[in-house]
Structure formats: structure tokens, C-alpha cells
Short mmCIF file of C-alpha atoms in Angstrom, two decimals:
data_model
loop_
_atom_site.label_atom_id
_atom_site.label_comp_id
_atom_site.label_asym_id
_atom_site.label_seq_id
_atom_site.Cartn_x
_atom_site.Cartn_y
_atom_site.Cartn_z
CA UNK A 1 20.26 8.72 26.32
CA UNK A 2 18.06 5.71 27.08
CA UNK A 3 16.11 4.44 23.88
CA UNK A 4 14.28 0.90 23.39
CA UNK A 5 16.71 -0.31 20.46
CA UNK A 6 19.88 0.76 19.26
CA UNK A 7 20.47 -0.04 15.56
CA UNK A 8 23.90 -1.01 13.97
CA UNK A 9 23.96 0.06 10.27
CA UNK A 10 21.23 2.41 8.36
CA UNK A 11 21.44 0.06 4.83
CA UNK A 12 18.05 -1.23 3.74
CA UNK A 13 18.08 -3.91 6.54
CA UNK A 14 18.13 -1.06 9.32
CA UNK A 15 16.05 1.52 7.89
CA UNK A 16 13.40 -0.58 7.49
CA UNK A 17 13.79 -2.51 11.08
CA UNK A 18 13.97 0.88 12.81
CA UNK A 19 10.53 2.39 10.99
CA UNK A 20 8.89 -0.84 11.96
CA UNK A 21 10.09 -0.37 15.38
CA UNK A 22 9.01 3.12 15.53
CA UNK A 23 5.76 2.86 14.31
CA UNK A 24 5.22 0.15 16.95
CA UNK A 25 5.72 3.26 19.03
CA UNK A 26 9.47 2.39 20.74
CA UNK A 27 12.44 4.41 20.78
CA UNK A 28 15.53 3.83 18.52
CA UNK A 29 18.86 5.15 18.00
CA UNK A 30 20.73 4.23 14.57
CA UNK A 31 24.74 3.89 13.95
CA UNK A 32 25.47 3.97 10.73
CA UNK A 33 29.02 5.35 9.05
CA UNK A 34 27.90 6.22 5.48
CA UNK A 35 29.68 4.07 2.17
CA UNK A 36 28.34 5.27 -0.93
CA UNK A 37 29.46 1.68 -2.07
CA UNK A 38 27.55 -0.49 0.59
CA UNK A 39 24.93 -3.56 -0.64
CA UNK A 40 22.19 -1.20 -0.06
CA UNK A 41 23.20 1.65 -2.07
CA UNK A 42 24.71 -0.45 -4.86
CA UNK A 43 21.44 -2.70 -5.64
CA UNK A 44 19.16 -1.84 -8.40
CA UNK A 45 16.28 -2.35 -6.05
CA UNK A 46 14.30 -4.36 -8.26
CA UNK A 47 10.96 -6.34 -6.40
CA UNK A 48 9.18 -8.60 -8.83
CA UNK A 49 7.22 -12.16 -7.73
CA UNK A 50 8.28 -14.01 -11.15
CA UNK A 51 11.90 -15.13 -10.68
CA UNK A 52 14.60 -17.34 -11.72
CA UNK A 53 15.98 -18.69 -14.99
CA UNK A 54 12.77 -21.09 -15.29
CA UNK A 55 10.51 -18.17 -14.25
CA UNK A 56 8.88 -19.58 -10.28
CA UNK A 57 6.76 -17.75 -8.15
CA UNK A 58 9.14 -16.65 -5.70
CA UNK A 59 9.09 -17.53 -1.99
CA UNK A 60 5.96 -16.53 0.20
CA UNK A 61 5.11 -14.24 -3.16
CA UNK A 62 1.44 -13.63 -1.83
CA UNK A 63 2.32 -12.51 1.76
CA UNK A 64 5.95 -10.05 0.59
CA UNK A 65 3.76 -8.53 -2.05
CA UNK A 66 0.73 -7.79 -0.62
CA UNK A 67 2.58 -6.44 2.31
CA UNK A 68 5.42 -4.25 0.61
CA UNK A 69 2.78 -1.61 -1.40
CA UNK A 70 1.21 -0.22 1.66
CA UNK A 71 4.60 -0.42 3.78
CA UNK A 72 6.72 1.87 0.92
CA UNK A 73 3.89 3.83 -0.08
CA UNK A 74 3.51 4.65 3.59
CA UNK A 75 6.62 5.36 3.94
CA UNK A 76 6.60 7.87 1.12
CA UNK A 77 3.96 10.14 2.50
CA UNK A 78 5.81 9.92 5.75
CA UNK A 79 9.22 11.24 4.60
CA UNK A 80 7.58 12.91 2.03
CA UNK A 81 9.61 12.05 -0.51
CA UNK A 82 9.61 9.70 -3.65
CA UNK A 83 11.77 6.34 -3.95
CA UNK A 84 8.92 3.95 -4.53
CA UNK A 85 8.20 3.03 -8.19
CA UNK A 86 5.59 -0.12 -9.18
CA UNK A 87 6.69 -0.90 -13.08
CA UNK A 88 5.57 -3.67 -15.40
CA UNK A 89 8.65 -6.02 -15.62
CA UNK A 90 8.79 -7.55 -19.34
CA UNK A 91 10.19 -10.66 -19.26
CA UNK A 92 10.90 -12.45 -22.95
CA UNK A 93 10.36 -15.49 -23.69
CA UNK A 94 13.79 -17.63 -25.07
CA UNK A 95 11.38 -20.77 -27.35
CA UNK A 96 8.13 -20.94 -28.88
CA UNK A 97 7.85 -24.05 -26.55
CA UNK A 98 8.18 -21.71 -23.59
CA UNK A 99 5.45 -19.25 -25.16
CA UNK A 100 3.50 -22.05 -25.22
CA UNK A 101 4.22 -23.65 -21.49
CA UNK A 102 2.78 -20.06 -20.22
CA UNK A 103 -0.59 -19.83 -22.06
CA UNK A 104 -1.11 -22.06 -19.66
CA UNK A 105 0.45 -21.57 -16.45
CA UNK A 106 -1.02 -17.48 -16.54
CA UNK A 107 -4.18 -19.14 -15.83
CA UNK A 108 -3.38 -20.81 -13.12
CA UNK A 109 -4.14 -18.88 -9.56
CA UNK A 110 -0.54 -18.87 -8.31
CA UNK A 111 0.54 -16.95 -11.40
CA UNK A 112 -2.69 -15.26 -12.54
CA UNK A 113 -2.62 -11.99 -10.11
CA UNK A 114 1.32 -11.42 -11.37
CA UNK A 115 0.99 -11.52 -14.84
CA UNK A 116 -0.97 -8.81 -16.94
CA UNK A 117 -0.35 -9.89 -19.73
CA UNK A 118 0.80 -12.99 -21.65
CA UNK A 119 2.73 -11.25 -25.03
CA UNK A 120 2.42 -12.97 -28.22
CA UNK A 121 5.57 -13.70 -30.58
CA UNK A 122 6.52 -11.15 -32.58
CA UNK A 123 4.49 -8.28 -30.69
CA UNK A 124 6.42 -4.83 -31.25
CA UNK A 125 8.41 -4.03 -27.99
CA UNK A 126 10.83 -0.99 -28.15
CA UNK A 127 14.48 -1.75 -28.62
CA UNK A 128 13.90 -5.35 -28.50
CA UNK A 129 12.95 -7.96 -31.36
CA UNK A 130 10.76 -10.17 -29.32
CA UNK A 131 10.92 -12.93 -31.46
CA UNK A 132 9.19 -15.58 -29.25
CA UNK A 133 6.77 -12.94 -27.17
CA UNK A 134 7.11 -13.18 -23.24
CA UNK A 135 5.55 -12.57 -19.84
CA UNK A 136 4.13 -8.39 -18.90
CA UNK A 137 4.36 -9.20 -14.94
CA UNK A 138 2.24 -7.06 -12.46
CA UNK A 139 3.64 -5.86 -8.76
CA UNK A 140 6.45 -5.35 -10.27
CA UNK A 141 8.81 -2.42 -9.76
CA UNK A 142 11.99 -0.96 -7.84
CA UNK A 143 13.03 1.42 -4.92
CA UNK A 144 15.58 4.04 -4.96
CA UNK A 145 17.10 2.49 -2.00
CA UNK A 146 19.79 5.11 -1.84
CA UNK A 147 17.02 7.85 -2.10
CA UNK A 148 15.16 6.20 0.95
CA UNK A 149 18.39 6.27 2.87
CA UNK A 150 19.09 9.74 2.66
CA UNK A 151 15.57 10.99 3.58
CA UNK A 152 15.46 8.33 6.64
CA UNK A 153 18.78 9.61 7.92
CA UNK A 154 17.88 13.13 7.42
CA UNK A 155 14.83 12.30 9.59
CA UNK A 156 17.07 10.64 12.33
CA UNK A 157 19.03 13.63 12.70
CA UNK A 158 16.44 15.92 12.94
CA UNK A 159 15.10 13.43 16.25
CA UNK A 160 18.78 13.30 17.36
CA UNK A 161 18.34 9.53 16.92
CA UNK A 162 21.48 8.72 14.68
CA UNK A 163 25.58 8.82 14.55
CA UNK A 164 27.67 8.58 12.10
CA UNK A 165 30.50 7.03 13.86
CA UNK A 166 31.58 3.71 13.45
CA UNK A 167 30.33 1.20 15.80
CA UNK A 168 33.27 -0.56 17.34
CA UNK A 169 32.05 -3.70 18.71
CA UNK A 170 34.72 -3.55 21.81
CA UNK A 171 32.89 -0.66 23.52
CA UNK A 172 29.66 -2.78 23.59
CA UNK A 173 28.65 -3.29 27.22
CA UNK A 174 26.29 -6.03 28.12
CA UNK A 175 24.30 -5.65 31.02
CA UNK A 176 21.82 -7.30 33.04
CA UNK A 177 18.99 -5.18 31.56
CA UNK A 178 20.08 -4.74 27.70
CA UNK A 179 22.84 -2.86 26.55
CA UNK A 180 25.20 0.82 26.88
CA UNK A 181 27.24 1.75 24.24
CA UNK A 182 28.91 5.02 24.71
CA UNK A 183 26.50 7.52 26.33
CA UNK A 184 23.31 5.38 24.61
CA UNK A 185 21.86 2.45 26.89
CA UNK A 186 18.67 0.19 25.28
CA UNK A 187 16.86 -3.04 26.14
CA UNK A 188 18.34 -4.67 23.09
CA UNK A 189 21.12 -3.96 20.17
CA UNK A 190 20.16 -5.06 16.94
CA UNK A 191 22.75 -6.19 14.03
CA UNK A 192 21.59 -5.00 10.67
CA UNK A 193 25.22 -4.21 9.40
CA UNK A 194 25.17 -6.66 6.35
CA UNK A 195 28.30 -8.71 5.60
CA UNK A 196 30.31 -6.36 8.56
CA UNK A 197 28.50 -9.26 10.44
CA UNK A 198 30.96 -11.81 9.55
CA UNK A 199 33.31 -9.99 11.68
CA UNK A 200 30.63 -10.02 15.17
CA UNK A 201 32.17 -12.01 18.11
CA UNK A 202 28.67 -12.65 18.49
CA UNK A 203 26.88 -13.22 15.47
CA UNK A 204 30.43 -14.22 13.25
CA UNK A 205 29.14 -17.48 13.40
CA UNK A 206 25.87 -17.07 11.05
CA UNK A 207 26.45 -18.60 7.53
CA UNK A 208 26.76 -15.88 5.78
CA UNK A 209 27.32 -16.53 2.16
CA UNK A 210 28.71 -12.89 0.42
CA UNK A 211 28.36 -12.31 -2.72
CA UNK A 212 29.92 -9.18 -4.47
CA UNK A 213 27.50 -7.84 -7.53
CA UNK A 214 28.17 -5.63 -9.87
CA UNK A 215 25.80 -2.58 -12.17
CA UNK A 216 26.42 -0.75 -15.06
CA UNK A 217 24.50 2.54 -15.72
CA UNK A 218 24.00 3.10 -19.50
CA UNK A 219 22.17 5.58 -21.80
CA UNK A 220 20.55 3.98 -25.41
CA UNK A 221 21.11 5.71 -28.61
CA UNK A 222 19.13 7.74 -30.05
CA UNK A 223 15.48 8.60 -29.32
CA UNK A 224 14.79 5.08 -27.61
CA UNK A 225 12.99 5.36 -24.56
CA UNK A 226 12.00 2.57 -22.82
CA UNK A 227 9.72 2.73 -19.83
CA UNK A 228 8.86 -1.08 -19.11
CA UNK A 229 12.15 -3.07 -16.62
CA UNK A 230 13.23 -5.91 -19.24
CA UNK A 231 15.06 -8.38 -17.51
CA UNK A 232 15.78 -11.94 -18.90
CA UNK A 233 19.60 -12.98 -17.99
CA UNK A 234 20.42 -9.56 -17.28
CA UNK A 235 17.91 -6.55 -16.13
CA UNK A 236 17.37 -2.95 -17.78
CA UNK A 237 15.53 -0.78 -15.14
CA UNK A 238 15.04 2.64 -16.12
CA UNK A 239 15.59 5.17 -13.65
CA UNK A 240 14.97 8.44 -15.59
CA UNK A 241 17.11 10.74 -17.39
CA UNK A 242 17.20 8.53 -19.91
CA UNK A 243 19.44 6.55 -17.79
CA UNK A 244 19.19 2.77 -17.19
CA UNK A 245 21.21 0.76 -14.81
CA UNK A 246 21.71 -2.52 -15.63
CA UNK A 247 22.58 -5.85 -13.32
CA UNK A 248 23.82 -7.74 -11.95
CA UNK A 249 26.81 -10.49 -11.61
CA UNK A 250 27.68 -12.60 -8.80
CA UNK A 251 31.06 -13.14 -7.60
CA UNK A 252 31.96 -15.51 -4.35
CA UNK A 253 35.77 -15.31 -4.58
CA UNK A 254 36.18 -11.49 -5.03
CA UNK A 255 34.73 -9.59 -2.38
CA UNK A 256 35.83 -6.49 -2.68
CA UNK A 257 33.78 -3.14 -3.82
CA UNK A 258 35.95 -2.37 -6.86
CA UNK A 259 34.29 -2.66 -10.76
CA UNK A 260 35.89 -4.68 -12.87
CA UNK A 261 36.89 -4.64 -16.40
CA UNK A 262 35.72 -8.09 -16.66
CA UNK A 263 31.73 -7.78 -15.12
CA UNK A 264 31.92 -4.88 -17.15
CA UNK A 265 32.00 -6.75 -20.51
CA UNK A 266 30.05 -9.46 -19.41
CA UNK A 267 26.83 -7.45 -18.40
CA UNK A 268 27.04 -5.83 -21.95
CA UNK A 269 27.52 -8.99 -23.77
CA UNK A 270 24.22 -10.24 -21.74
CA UNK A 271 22.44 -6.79 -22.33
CA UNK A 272 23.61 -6.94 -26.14
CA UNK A 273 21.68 -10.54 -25.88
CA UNK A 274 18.55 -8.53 -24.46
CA UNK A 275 17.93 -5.53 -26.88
CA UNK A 276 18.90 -5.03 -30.14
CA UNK A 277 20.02 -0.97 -30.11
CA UNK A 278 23.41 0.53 -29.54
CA UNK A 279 24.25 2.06 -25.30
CA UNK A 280 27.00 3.66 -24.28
CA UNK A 281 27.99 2.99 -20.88
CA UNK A 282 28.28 5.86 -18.17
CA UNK A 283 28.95 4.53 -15.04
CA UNK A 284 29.67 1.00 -13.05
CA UNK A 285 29.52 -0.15 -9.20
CA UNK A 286 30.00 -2.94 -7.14
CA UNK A 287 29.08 -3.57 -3.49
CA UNK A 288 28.87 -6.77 -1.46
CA UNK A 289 25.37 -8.33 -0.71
CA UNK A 290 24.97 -9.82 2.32
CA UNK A 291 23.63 -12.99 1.35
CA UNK A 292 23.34 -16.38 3.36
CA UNK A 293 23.73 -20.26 2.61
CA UNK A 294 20.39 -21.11 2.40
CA UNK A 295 19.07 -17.65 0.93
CA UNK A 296 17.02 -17.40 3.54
CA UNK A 297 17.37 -13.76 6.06
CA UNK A 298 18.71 -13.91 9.40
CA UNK A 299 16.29 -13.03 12.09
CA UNK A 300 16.04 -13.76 15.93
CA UNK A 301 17.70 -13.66 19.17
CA UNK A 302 21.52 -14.29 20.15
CA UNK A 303 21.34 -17.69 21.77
CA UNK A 304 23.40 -16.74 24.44
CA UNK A 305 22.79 -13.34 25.30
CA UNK A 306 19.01 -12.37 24.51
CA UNK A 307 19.82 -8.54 24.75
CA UNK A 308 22.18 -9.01 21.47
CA UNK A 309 19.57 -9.25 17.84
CA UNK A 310 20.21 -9.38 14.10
CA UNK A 311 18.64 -8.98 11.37
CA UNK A 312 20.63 -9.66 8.32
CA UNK A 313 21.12 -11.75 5.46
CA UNK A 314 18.21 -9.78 3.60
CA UNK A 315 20.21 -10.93 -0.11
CA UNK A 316 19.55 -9.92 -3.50
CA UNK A 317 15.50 -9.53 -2.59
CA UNK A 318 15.65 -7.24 0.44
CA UNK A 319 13.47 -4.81 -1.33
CA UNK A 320 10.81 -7.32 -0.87
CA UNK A 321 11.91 -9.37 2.13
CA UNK A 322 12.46 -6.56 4.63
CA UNK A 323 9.47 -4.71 5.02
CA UNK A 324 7.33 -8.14 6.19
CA UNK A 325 9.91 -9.86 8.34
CA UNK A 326 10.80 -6.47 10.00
CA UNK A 327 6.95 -6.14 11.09
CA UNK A 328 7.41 -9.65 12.38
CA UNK A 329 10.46 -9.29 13.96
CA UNK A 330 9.45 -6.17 15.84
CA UNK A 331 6.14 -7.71 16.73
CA UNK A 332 8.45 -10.89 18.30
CA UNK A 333 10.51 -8.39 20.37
CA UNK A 334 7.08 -6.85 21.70
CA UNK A 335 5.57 -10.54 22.51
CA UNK A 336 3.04 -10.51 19.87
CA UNK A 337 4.41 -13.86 17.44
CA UNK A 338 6.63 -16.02 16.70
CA UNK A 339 9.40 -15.79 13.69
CA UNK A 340 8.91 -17.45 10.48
CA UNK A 341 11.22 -21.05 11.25
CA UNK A 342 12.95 -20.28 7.95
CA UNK A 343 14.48 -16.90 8.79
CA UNK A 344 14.89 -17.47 12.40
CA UNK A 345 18.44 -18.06 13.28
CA UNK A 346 17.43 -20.79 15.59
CA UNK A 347 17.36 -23.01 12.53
CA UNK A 348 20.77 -22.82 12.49
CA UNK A 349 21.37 -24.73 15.91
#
């Protein structure tokens, strides 16, 4: 089989790199060998433009956000299926000083078209006691990454465009027009294979900074049904069912895919922090994000051998990353732009 691209991996990363492709109108063909407990699967999937401890507009917020509604939504309709979810993210506020800091900053223009709603102290908000009010933030929500991945792959099979066996780097053959591996030649082989990266004789030498993060899944007590994400040190997104997962930890040292007793008791001591009505906890996973030094994706040509790509290093905002820098990327490989300088891995010369 001769396609345009072969992709490694079928996480968030390559689903979203091979739709781009395809809807450019080339030809791909994914590898992927299924881990319930990859990055992808394991992330709660959250996208919201108000981040951070001190609450910043996060990084090219205007040109992510107004890009990643139509690109899900699309996507939807085209799988038919249903993984995208826009929610309101309440954020509470930790001092009356900080109340007061954001009755003005919501009217500035870099924060005005993210916030709905600035929430006075006291204001009734379920399961919570709100004592110093907070932040209602607008193009806000998550995707049921894992849902996404199953309809995409089901999809790939049906156009015989996807393997599940594991891509062994030895068998790759470079060649003076692209690439063959197995019975599959292409123009170009793209990495999208997370932190497996690390272990590429050709792209090993990114900076790849992994992180392993951890979620519990809990259920509240009672009646309590909360339909709003709250997230201040720790995030409550519910998923239906009654069922909220909640997230996440970072860990540098341990990268392994194993929950812990310790994360375990740490996101409920930060969740106990958050609302003020009894959980019980159901269920816990870990996976390991593929995150880089500078938290900034990896994107661009090998510098060696042009018929080698990646794109990587997506981190703990994929959800909102991948869909823009995919359409660039794929518009780069067709001769159409230029990469951002921040995620191109020539920056890293």
C-alpha cells in the first residue's frame, strides 16, 4: 500500500494530525497498539483559556479557542458520535482581595469574551460554600478523548487505514523518496507516539520533559448534582452518571502508569479543600503525559532526514493545542506556511 503519511500512535496527538491530513485530502495509514492507560486516554480532557494558580489567559487563547469549536464539533458530525462537551468552568475565588482584583480585570478585552460571569461572595453554588465568590468562565469544557479514539479507529478500520501492531522502529526503511515500513511505503512518517518518543534514534533527542498524572473518579453523596467543572487546585469535571473524575498530580521521578496510594490521598485532601459534601471514590488512573521543557509542542521536520516528522509534546493542554497546530502542520507539509517558531523543533538547534 502506498499512502501520503504513515502515522505512529492513534493518542490525541495522531488522531487529530491524521483528520487534519485527511481533510486536506491526502492519504494516511495509522499504527497504533492500543493501552487503555496511555496520556491520551488517562487525561480528563479539560480545555479552558483561564489558567494557572494566578488565573492568566493562557497562551495564544484567542487563536486555540476560536479554532477548537468548529474543529471538534466537525468532527462530531463526521464520526457521528458525541465526545465534545463546552461547560462553564467555575473557578472560586481564595480572598476578598482577589474578588476584588477581577471586578476589574473581567472588563478588560483579553479576559472579557472568557468570563460570563464575575460571582459575588457568598452566592449559593451547589456543594461548595463559596465564601469569597469566583470567576463563571466561558469556552470552557472537555472531550471524551477516549470516546474520540474509539470512533476514529473504528473509522480507520473500516478504510483499511490502521494496525494494531507495534511499530518497531528497526524495520523503518528510509528511502530516497519517503519511507516503507512493512508492506506500507509514504512520502513522510510522522511521530505522534507521546513519551515512546524518548526512545526514537531519531527524534530521542527532543527535550521531552514526562510527567506521570494521576485521576480519581468519584461519586458525591446524596442527591448532589453538580453540572458546572469546579476546578481551583484540583478539578471536578462531571462526566455523567453521576460520576466525576477528578485531577490531576504531577510526578517527574515516577514514571510509571501505576495509581498510587499516595496521589490518591492527596487529590482528596485538595478536593475536600474544594467542596464541602462527602464522595466516595470509585476508581483511579495514571498515565504519562508527554510533556516538554519549555511546555511548548513539538512540531517540524527531522533535521537530518526530511522524510522523518513529529508531532509531539502536546502536554497537559492537547485538547486545545492539537487541533490548530495540526492544521498548521499539515498545511507546512503541503507548502502552504510556515510553523509557529515556538513549537517548531528547529528552536531547539
Amino acid at each position: 500500500m502506498t499512502v501520503d503519511y504513515i502515522i505512529v500512535g492513534q493518542g490525541l496527538a495522531g488522531t487529530v494530525m491524521a483528520r487534519q491530513l485527511m481533510r486536506n485530502g491526502d492519504s494516511v495509514f495509522v499504527f497504533d497498539r492500543y493501552g487503555k492507560d496511555i496520556s491520551s486516554r488517562v487525561a480528563g480532557g479539560i480545555f479552558n483559556p483561564i489558567t494557572g494558580r494566578k488565573m492568566v489567559r493562557t497562551w495564544l487563547a484567542d487563536e486555540l479557542f476560536g479554532y477548537l469549536f468548529p474543529f471538534y464539533e466537525e468532527l462530531e458530525k463526521e464520526l457521528a458520535a458525541s465526545f465534545f462537551h463546552p461547560k462553564p468552568i467555575y473557578r472560586p475565588f481564595v480572598s476578598v482581595e482577589e474578588y476584588n482584583e477581577w471586578t476589574g480585570k473581567c472588563s478588560e478585552p483579553k479576559f472579557a469574551a472568557y468570563v460570563r460571569e464575575l460571582v459575588k461572595p457568598g452566592t449559593p453554588k451547589i456543594g461548595m460554600d463559596n465564601v469569597y465568590g469566583g470567576l463563571l468562565l466561558d469556552r470552557c469544557g472537555y472531550v471524551d478523548i477516549g470516546e474520540m479514539l474509539d470512533v476514529f479507529r473504528k473509522y480507520l478500520e473500516a478504510e483499511v487505514r490502521f494496525s494494531p501492531e507495534t511499530f518497531e522502529e528497526d524495520k523503518l526503511e528510509i528511502t530516497e523518496d519517503g519511507v516503507t515500513y512493512g508492506d506500507v511505503s509514504a512520502r513522510k512518517i510522522i511521530y505522534c507516539d507521546g513519551y515512546a518518543s524518548k526512545n526514537s534514534r531519531y527524534f530521542g533527542y527532543l527535550p521531552f520533559r514526562p510527567v506521570k498524572g494521576e485521576l480519581l473518579e468519584i461519586k458525591l453523596a446524596g442527591e448532589i448534582a453538580v453540572e458546572e467543572i469546579y476546578n481551583r487546585g484540583v478539578f471536578m469535571l462531571p462526566v455523567g452518571d453521576g460520576t466525576y473524575r477528578v485531577g490531576a498530580t504531577y510526578d517527574w521521578k515516577n514514571l510509571d502508569t501505576a495509581p498510587t496510594e499516595e496521589k490518591r490521598t492527596e487529590l482528596a485532601g485538595k478536593l475536600e479543600k474544594l467542596i464541602n459534601c462527602p464522595f466516595e471514590i470509585i476508581g483511579q488512573r495514571a498515565g504519562v503525559r508527554p510533556a516538554t521543557h519549555d511546555r511548548r509542542p513539538f512540531v517540524g521536520l527531522h533535521p537530518e532526514y526530511p522524510q522523518l516528522a513529529v508531532f509531539n509534546g502536546l502536554g497537559t493542554k492537547g485538547v486545545s493545542l492539537a487541533p490548530y497546530f495540526a492544521e498548521e502542520f499539515a498545511g507546512f507539509l503541503s507548502g502552504k506556511n510556515d510553523i509557529t517558531p515556538e513549537v517548531d523543533i528547529k528552536r531547539l538547534k
